[in-house]
């Protein structure tokens, strides 16, 4: 099965952008990775078993494109973390801090954390998507959480709002 | 609110705020492919060493900025139009086996022994274009292309996503260490350490 490009953009652009951003840490590159992903779908004749299969393919291609871009010698300038979260209308200030701390994680932890929490994927599917072992995914997930916990706990010592610990 | 709900809310807000809405019509019109510099992760530090190891391109006209050359592309010796800038970036255009126009762009710098950077030369870019290439196909298979050779390595990755491939061509063998979707390193003597 295949779906019209318009429908895929409507349904999945945000998912792909969020995943690519976790690799690139750069809005322009993430946008390019998503555009390249949809272009690859359009140029491909690949048939999919179902929509879940199609979404997994889109995510894998977007992650791959984002990695290519982030490793390109001609990649866009690195955006300081402080700028990355600027002017985003977060519903709660704690969301802004969560975003900044997630983006501060090493990429290999960040993408696993993202696929787990945002895409709600089980470890097995994350491993298949990233073409790595389940034990490696579990390790990255655990270390990523530990790093978030350390950073946020340290910050919470200075910020007594008491909300930050809830991320752990 | 659970951690997951807050995480989703946070990244939904970021994506909605910063992504530009794509139009299907724009994508359909843009029938070209852009590729990043192959092996860029390792090229930055090792390009001067790597370049001398690989096979030749067959240049027919290298006098101008734009040249007609032949390079190996997915196992086929392919006629391409290559444009190289003084800054060391290139644009390569050709028609693939299905008649679709393909545009590949890239470039880079070479780093000398004292860390001084310079743009890649025309010869270095041509040699780079004939380096081994790792291709991740839509169906999930992974292939290594080198000259006229094509090898599937889909099931050769270990638990850490690392695969070792020895390529034997006309010259010395090339030892490749490929990290899944991360890049690869090569050596003429032994399997190098994987890309981190």
Short mmCIF file of C-alpha atoms in Angstrom, two decimals:
data_model
loop_
_atom_site.label_atom_id
_atom_site.label_comp_id
_atom_site.label_asym_id
_atom_site.label_seq_id
_atom_site.Cartn_x
_atom_site.Cartn_y
_atom_site.Cartn_z
CA UNK A 1 0.00 0.00 0.00
CA UNK A 2 0.95 3.62 -0.49
CA UNK A 3 -0.63 6.84 0.72
CA UNK A 4 -0.84 10.23 -1.00
CA UNK A 5 2.09 12.51 -0.25
CA UNK A 6 -0.26 15.26 0.95
CA UNK A 7 -1.71 12.95 3.58
CA UNK A 8 1.71 11.83 4.79
CA UNK A 9 2.93 15.40 5.14
CA UNK A 10 -0.16 16.32 7.11
CA UNK A 11 0.10 13.33 9.43
CA UNK A 12 3.82 12.87 9.90
CA UNK A 13 5.75 16.04 9.17
CA UNK A 14 5.78 16.98 12.83
CA UNK A 15 6.99 13.51 13.90
CA UNK A 16 9.77 13.49 11.35
CA UNK A 17 10.81 17.05 12.19
CA UNK A 18 11.01 16.24 15.91
CA UNK A 19 13.06 13.09 15.24
CA UNK A 20 15.41 14.88 12.83
CA UNK A 21 15.84 17.75 15.28
CA UNK A 22 17.02 15.26 17.87
CA UNK A 23 19.82 14.26 15.50
CA UNK A 24 20.72 17.64 13.98
CA UNK A 25 20.03 19.99 16.89
CA UNK A 26 19.43 22.54 14.16
CA UNK A 27 16.05 23.63 12.75
CA UNK A 28 17.22 24.26 9.19
CA UNK A 29 18.91 20.88 8.86
CA UNK A 30 15.92 19.13 10.44
CA UNK A 31 13.64 20.83 7.91
CA UNK A 32 15.91 19.72 5.05
CA UNK A 33 16.01 16.14 6.35
CA UNK A 34 12.21 15.99 6.43
CA UNK A 35 11.91 17.44 2.95
CA UNK A 36 14.47 14.94 1.62
CA UNK A 37 12.55 12.12 3.29
CA UNK A 38 9.28 12.99 1.60
CA UNK A 39 11.13 13.45 -1.67
CA UNK A 40 12.60 9.95 -1.32
CA UNK A 41 9.13 8.57 -0.68
CA UNK A 42 7.81 10.34 -3.74
CA UNK A 43 10.63 9.03 -5.93
CA UNK A 44 10.40 5.51 -4.52
CA UNK A 45 8.10 2.77 -5.81
CA UNK A 46 8.25 0.92 -2.53
CA UNK A 47 5.05 -0.74 -1.35
CA UNK A 48 4.29 -0.97 2.37
CA UNK A 49 2.47 -3.63 4.36
CA UNK A 50 0.43 -1.10 6.33
CA UNK A 51 0.58 2.44 7.66
CA UNK A 52 2.68 1.41 10.64
CA UNK A 53 5.27 -0.03 8.29
CA UNK A 54 5.18 3.18 6.25
CA UNK A 55 5.62 5.39 9.30
CA UNK A 56 8.58 3.30 10.50
CA UNK A 57 10.17 3.65 7.08
CA UNK A 58 9.67 7.42 7.08
CA UNK A 59 11.21 7.69 10.54
CA UNK A 60 14.20 5.57 9.56
CA UNK A 61 14.83 7.57 6.40
CA UNK A 62 14.44 10.89 8.23
CA UNK A 63 16.92 9.80 10.91
CA UNK A 64 19.32 8.63 8.23
CA UNK A 65 19.01 11.91 6.31
CA UNK A 66 19.49 13.89 9.49
CA UNK A 67 22.63 11.93 10.31
CA UNK A 68 23.98 12.53 6.82
CA UNK A 69 23.33 16.24 7.16
CA UNK A 70 24.76 16.54 10.63
CA UNK A 71 27.95 14.84 9.52
CA UNK A 72 28.29 16.80 6.31
CA UNK A 73 31.29 19.07 6.10
CA UNK A 74 28.89 21.63 4.76
CA UNK A 75 26.43 21.42 7.60
CA UNK A 76 24.81 24.52 8.87
CA UNK A 77 26.32 26.41 11.74
CA UNK A 78 25.83 24.90 15.14
CA UNK A 79 23.10 26.63 17.07
CA UNK A 80 23.86 27.29 20.73
CA UNK A 81 21.48 25.45 23.01
CA UNK A 82 20.32 28.70 24.53
CA UNK A 83 19.23 29.96 21.09
CA UNK A 84 17.55 26.68 20.17
CA UNK A 85 14.82 27.20 22.73
CA UNK A 86 14.45 30.94 22.24
CA UNK A 87 11.04 32.36 21.36
CA UNK A 88 9.26 29.03 21.53
CA UNK A 89 5.89 29.50 23.22
CA UNK A 90 6.15 26.67 25.73
CA UNK A 91 2.95 26.06 27.63
CA UNK A 92 4.92 25.75 30.85
CA UNK A 93 8.43 27.09 31.63
CA UNK A 94 9.32 23.59 32.80
CA UNK A 95 8.83 22.38 29.21
CA UNK A 96 11.50 24.81 28.05
CA UNK A 97 13.93 23.48 30.60
CA UNK A 98 13.09 19.91 29.66
CA UNK A 99 13.74 20.73 26.00
CA UNK A 100 17.08 22.33 26.76
CA UNK A 101 18.24 19.46 28.92
CA UNK A 102 17.17 16.83 26.40
CA UNK A 103 19.03 18.67 23.65
CA UNK A 104 22.08 18.79 25.86
CA UNK A 105 22.27 14.98 25.88
CA UNK A 106 24.68 13.22 23.52
CA UNK A 107 22.93 12.43 20.24
CA UNK A 108 23.03 8.65 20.66
CA UNK A 109 21.10 8.91 23.92
CA UNK A 110 18.83 11.69 22.69
CA UNK A 111 17.39 9.81 19.71
CA UNK A 112 16.66 6.71 21.78
CA UNK A 113 14.97 8.79 24.48
CA UNK A 114 12.95 10.55 21.78
CA UNK A 115 11.77 7.38 20.04
CA UNK A 116 10.80 5.92 23.40
CA UNK A 117 8.93 8.90 24.84
CA UNK A 118 7.64 10.73 21.77
CA UNK A 119 6.99 7.89 19.34
CA UNK A 120 6.08 5.50 22.13
CA UNK A 121 8.12 2.74 20.50
CA UNK A 122 9.15 -0.37 22.43
CA UNK A 123 12.84 -1.18 22.79
CA UNK A 124 12.61 -3.91 20.16
CA UNK A 125 11.28 -1.54 17.52
CA UNK A 126 13.79 1.17 18.40
CA UNK A 127 16.56 -1.39 17.98
CA UNK A 128 15.19 -2.40 14.59
CA UNK A 129 14.81 1.23 13.53
CA UNK A 130 18.37 2.15 14.51
CA UNK A 131 19.71 -1.22 13.38
CA UNK A 132 21.33 -1.90 16.70
CA UNK A 133 20.89 -4.46 19.46
CA UNK A 134 18.15 -4.32 22.07
CA UNK A 135 20.75 -4.35 24.85
CA UNK A 136 22.40 -1.32 23.28
CA UNK A 137 19.07 0.53 23.19
CA UNK A 138 18.36 -0.37 26.81
CA UNK A 139 21.81 0.84 27.80
CA UNK A 140 21.39 4.15 25.96
CA UNK A 141 17.92 4.62 27.38
CA UNK A 142 19.18 3.98 30.87
CA UNK A 143 22.22 6.26 30.52
CA UNK A 144 20.14 8.96 28.87
CA UNK A 145 17.68 8.89 31.72
CA UNK A 146 20.53 8.92 34.22
CA UNK A 147 22.05 11.97 32.56
CA UNK A 148 18.71 13.74 32.54
CA UNK A 149 18.22 12.83 36.14
CA UNK A 150 21.67 14.12 37.13
CA UNK A 151 21.34 17.38 35.23
CA UNK A 152 17.83 18.05 36.36
CA UNK A 153 18.45 17.07 39.93
CA UNK A 154 21.43 19.44 40.03
CA UNK A 155 19.31 22.18 38.57
CA UNK A 156 16.50 21.48 40.97
CA UNK A 157 18.90 22.13 43.83
CA UNK A 158 19.03 25.71 42.64
CA UNK A 159 15.45 25.88 41.55
CA UNK A 160 13.19 24.88 44.36
CA UNK A 161 10.07 24.84 42.25
CA UNK A 162 9.99 21.10 42.73
CA UNK A 163 8.66 20.43 39.25
CA UNK A 164 11.83 19.31 37.60
CA UNK A 165 12.20 16.04 39.40
CA UNK A 166 9.03 14.94 37.66
CA UNK A 167 11.00 14.41 34.41
CA UNK A 168 13.04 11.57 35.80
CA UNK B 1 0.90 14.65 33.78
CA UNK B 2 3.27 11.78 33.04
CA UNK B 3 6.85 12.21 31.81
CA UNK B 4 5.80 10.96 28.42
CA UNK B 5 2.90 13.41 28.14
CA UNK B 6 5.16 16.30 29.08
CA UNK B 7 7.84 15.15 26.64
CA UNK B 8 5.29 14.95 23.81
CA UNK B 9 3.82 18.34 24.68
CA UNK B 10 7.27 19.89 24.71
CA UNK B 11 8.38 18.56 21.33
CA UNK B 12 4.96 19.17 19.78
CA UNK B 13 5.31 22.81 20.76
CA UNK B 14 8.85 23.01 19.36
CA UNK B 15 7.91 21.35 16.08
CA UNK B 16 4.75 23.39 15.60
CA UNK B 17 6.63 26.57 16.34
CA UNK B 18 9.75 26.05 14.22
CA UNK B 19 9.01 23.75 11.28
CA UNK B 20 7.88 25.20 7.99
CA UNK B 21 4.81 23.52 6.57
CA UNK B 22 5.72 21.53 3.48
CA UNK B 23 3.62 21.44 0.35
CA UNK B 24 3.40 18.22 -1.64
CA UNK B 25 3.50 20.20 -4.89
CA UNK B 26 6.87 21.71 -3.98
CA UNK B 27 8.33 18.28 -3.29
CA UNK B 28 6.94 16.82 -6.50
CA UNK B 29 8.59 19.58 -8.49
CA UNK B 30 11.89 19.08 -6.81
CA UNK B 31 12.99 15.95 -8.61
CA UNK B 32 16.60 16.05 -7.66
CA UNK B 33 18.61 14.34 -5.05
CA UNK B 34 21.08 15.96 -2.74
CA UNK B 35 23.71 13.90 -1.06
CA UNK B 36 26.15 14.93 1.55
CA UNK B 37 29.84 14.32 1.22
CA UNK B 38 30.31 10.56 1.40
CA UNK B 39 32.26 9.45 4.44
CA UNK B 40 32.28 12.97 5.74
CA UNK B 41 32.65 11.84 9.32
CA UNK B 42 36.06 10.44 8.66
CA UNK B 43 37.08 12.64 5.77
CA UNK B 44 37.67 15.71 7.86
CA UNK B 45 40.60 14.24 9.70
CA UNK B 46 41.83 11.64 7.31
CA UNK B 47 41.17 12.88 3.83
CA UNK B 48 44.80 13.34 2.89
CA UNK B 49 45.59 9.80 3.91
CA UNK B 50 42.51 8.23 2.39
CA UNK B 51 42.55 9.95 -0.94
CA UNK B 52 45.75 8.36 -2.12
CA UNK B 53 44.46 4.85 -1.52
CA UNK B 54 41.55 4.66 -3.92
CA UNK B 55 40.98 4.09 -7.58
CA UNK B 56 41.11 6.60 -10.37
CA UNK B 57 38.41 8.60 -12.12
CA UNK B 58 38.55 8.91 -15.86
CA UNK B 59 38.62 12.59 -16.69
CA UNK B 60 38.18 13.69 -20.26
CA UNK B 61 38.17 17.45 -19.76
CA UNK B 62 39.44 18.94 -16.57
CA UNK B 63 40.54 22.27 -17.98
CA UNK B 64 37.50 24.31 -16.98
CA UNK B 65 35.33 24.80 -13.96
CA UNK B 66 32.79 22.35 -15.35
CA UNK B 67 34.01 18.96 -16.55
CA UNK B 68 32.63 15.85 -18.16
CA UNK B 69 33.97 12.85 -16.30
CA UNK B 70 33.18 9.23 -15.57
CA UNK B 71 32.82 8.02 -12.01
CA UNK B 72 31.65 4.78 -10.47
CA UNK B 73 28.05 5.13 -9.29
CA UNK B 74 26.28 2.14 -7.77
CA UNK B 75 28.47 -0.32 -9.65
CA UNK B 76 28.24 1.42 -13.01
CA UNK B 77 30.84 3.61 -14.70
CA UNK B 78 28.68 6.69 -15.24
CA UNK B 79 29.08 9.85 -17.33
CA UNK B 80 28.61 12.90 -15.14
CA UNK B 81 28.94 16.65 -15.34
CA UNK B 82 31.12 17.83 -12.50
CA UNK B 83 31.51 21.42 -11.34
CA UNK B 84 34.12 22.24 -8.75
CA UNK B 85 34.51 25.59 -7.01
CA UNK B 86 37.79 27.09 -5.78
CA UNK B 87 36.47 26.54 -2.23
CA UNK B 88 36.54 22.77 -2.76
CA UNK B 89 32.81 22.09 -3.09
CA UNK B 90 31.39 20.22 -6.04
CA UNK B 91 28.13 19.61 -7.87
CA UNK B 92 27.79 16.43 -9.90
CA UNK B 93 24.83 15.88 -12.22
CA UNK B 94 23.86 12.89 -14.28
CA UNK B 95 20.91 10.73 -15.30
CA UNK B 96 20.35 7.49 -13.40
CA UNK B 97 19.39 4.12 -14.85
CA UNK B 98 15.69 5.04 -14.71
CA UNK B 99 16.22 8.26 -16.62
CA UNK B 100 15.81 10.45 -13.54
CA UNK B 101 18.11 13.44 -13.17
CA UNK B 102 20.39 13.12 -10.16
CA UNK B 103 22.22 15.98 -8.53
CA UNK B 104 24.88 15.27 -5.92
CA UNK B 105 26.61 17.99 -3.97
CA UNK B 106 29.42 17.94 -1.47
CA UNK B 107 32.88 19.14 -0.75
CA UNK B 108 35.33 19.45 2.04
CA UNK B 109 38.71 20.46 3.26
CA UNK B 110 41.99 18.65 3.65
CA UNK B 111 43.93 19.00 6.84
CA UNK B 112 47.69 19.07 6.61
CA UNK B 113 50.18 17.71 9.13
CA UNK B 114 50.12 20.93 11.15
CA UNK B 115 46.36 21.22 11.21
CA UNK B 116 46.16 23.81 8.44
CA UNK B 117 43.02 23.49 6.31
CA UNK B 118 42.83 23.90 2.55
CA UNK B 119 40.07 23.23 -0.01
CA UNK B 120 40.09 19.85 -1.72
CA UNK B 121 41.64 19.86 -5.16
CA UNK B 122 39.89 18.66 -8.30
CA UNK B 123 41.89 15.41 -8.29
CA UNK B 124 41.09 14.76 -4.66
CA UNK B 125 37.37 15.24 -5.27
CA UNK B 126 37.49 12.91 -8.26
CA UNK B 127 39.25 10.28 -6.20
CA UNK B 128 36.77 10.80 -3.40
CA UNK B 129 33.88 10.18 -5.78
CA UNK B 130 35.32 6.75 -6.52
CA UNK B 131 35.70 5.72 -2.91
CA UNK B 132 33.63 2.82 -1.61
CA UNK B 133 30.03 3.81 -0.92
CA UNK B 134 27.63 2.37 1.63
CA UNK B 135 24.00 2.54 0.51
CA UNK B 136 20.98 2.00 2.75
CA UNK B 137 18.14 0.91 0.49
CA UNK B 138 14.46 1.58 1.06
CA UNK B 139 13.82 -2.12 1.70
CA UNK B 140 16.24 -2.13 4.65
CA UNK B 141 19.10 -3.84 2.85
CA UNK B 142 22.59 -2.37 3.06
CA UNK B 143 25.11 -2.55 0.24
CA UNK B 144 28.72 -1.62 -0.33
CA UNK B 145 29.62 -0.41 -3.80
CA UNK B 146 33.23 -0.18 -4.90
CA UNK B 147 34.06 0.18 -8.55
CA UNK B 148 32.08 -2.49 -10.38
CA UNK B 149 31.68 -4.51 -7.19
CA UNK B 150 28.46 -4.73 -5.19
CA UNK B 151 28.23 -6.57 -1.86
CA UNK B 152 25.24 -6.92 0.46
CA UNK B 153 26.15 -6.48 4.13
CA UNK B 154 22.66 -6.24 5.66
CA UNK B 155 23.15 -9.19 8.00
CA UNK B 156 26.81 -8.62 8.73
CA UNK B 157 26.41 -5.96 11.44
CA UNK B 158 27.16 -7.04 14.97
CA UNK B 159 25.32 -6.10 18.17
CA UNK B 160 26.95 -2.66 18.16
CA UNK B 161 25.99 -2.03 14.54
CA UNK B 162 29.54 -2.52 13.27
CA UNK B 163 30.50 -4.50 10.16
CA UNK B 164 33.92 -5.29 8.68
CA UNK B 165 34.40 -5.62 4.93
CA UNK B 166 37.59 -6.35 2.99
CA UNK B 167 37.47 -5.00 -0.55
CA UNK B 168 39.81 -6.45 -3.11
CA UNK B 169 40.31 -4.51 -6.31
CA UNK B 170 43.12 -3.96 -8.75
CA UNK B 171 45.43 -2.44 -6.17
CA UNK B 172 45.94 -3.13 -2.49
CA UNK B 173 42.98 -4.44 -0.50
CA UNK B 174 40.87 -1.94 1.43
CA UNK B 175 39.73 -2.76 4.93
CA UNK B 176 36.42 -1.06 5.82
CA UNK B 177 34.86 -0.76 9.24
CA UNK B 178 31.26 0.37 8.83
CA UNK B 179 29.08 1.65 11.65
CA UNK B 180 25.39 1.40 10.77
CA UNK B 181 24.11 4.75 9.48
CA UNK B 182 27.04 6.53 11.14
CA UNK B 183 29.74 6.29 8.49
CA UNK B 184 32.80 4.20 7.86
CA UNK B 185 36.55 4.19 8.21
CA UNK B 186 39.07 2.53 5.90
CA UNK B 187 42.66 1.44 5.96
CA UNK B 188 45.02 -0.26 3.55
CA UNK B 189 46.57 -2.42 6.27
CA UNK B 190 43.99 -3.63 8.79
CA UNK B 191 40.43 -3.03 9.94
CA UNK B 192 40.38 0.41 11.60
CA UNK B 193 38.40 1.37 14.64
CA UNK B 194 34.71 2.14 13.96
CA UNK B 195 33.28 5.63 13.76
CA UNK B 196 32.18 6.68 17.22
#
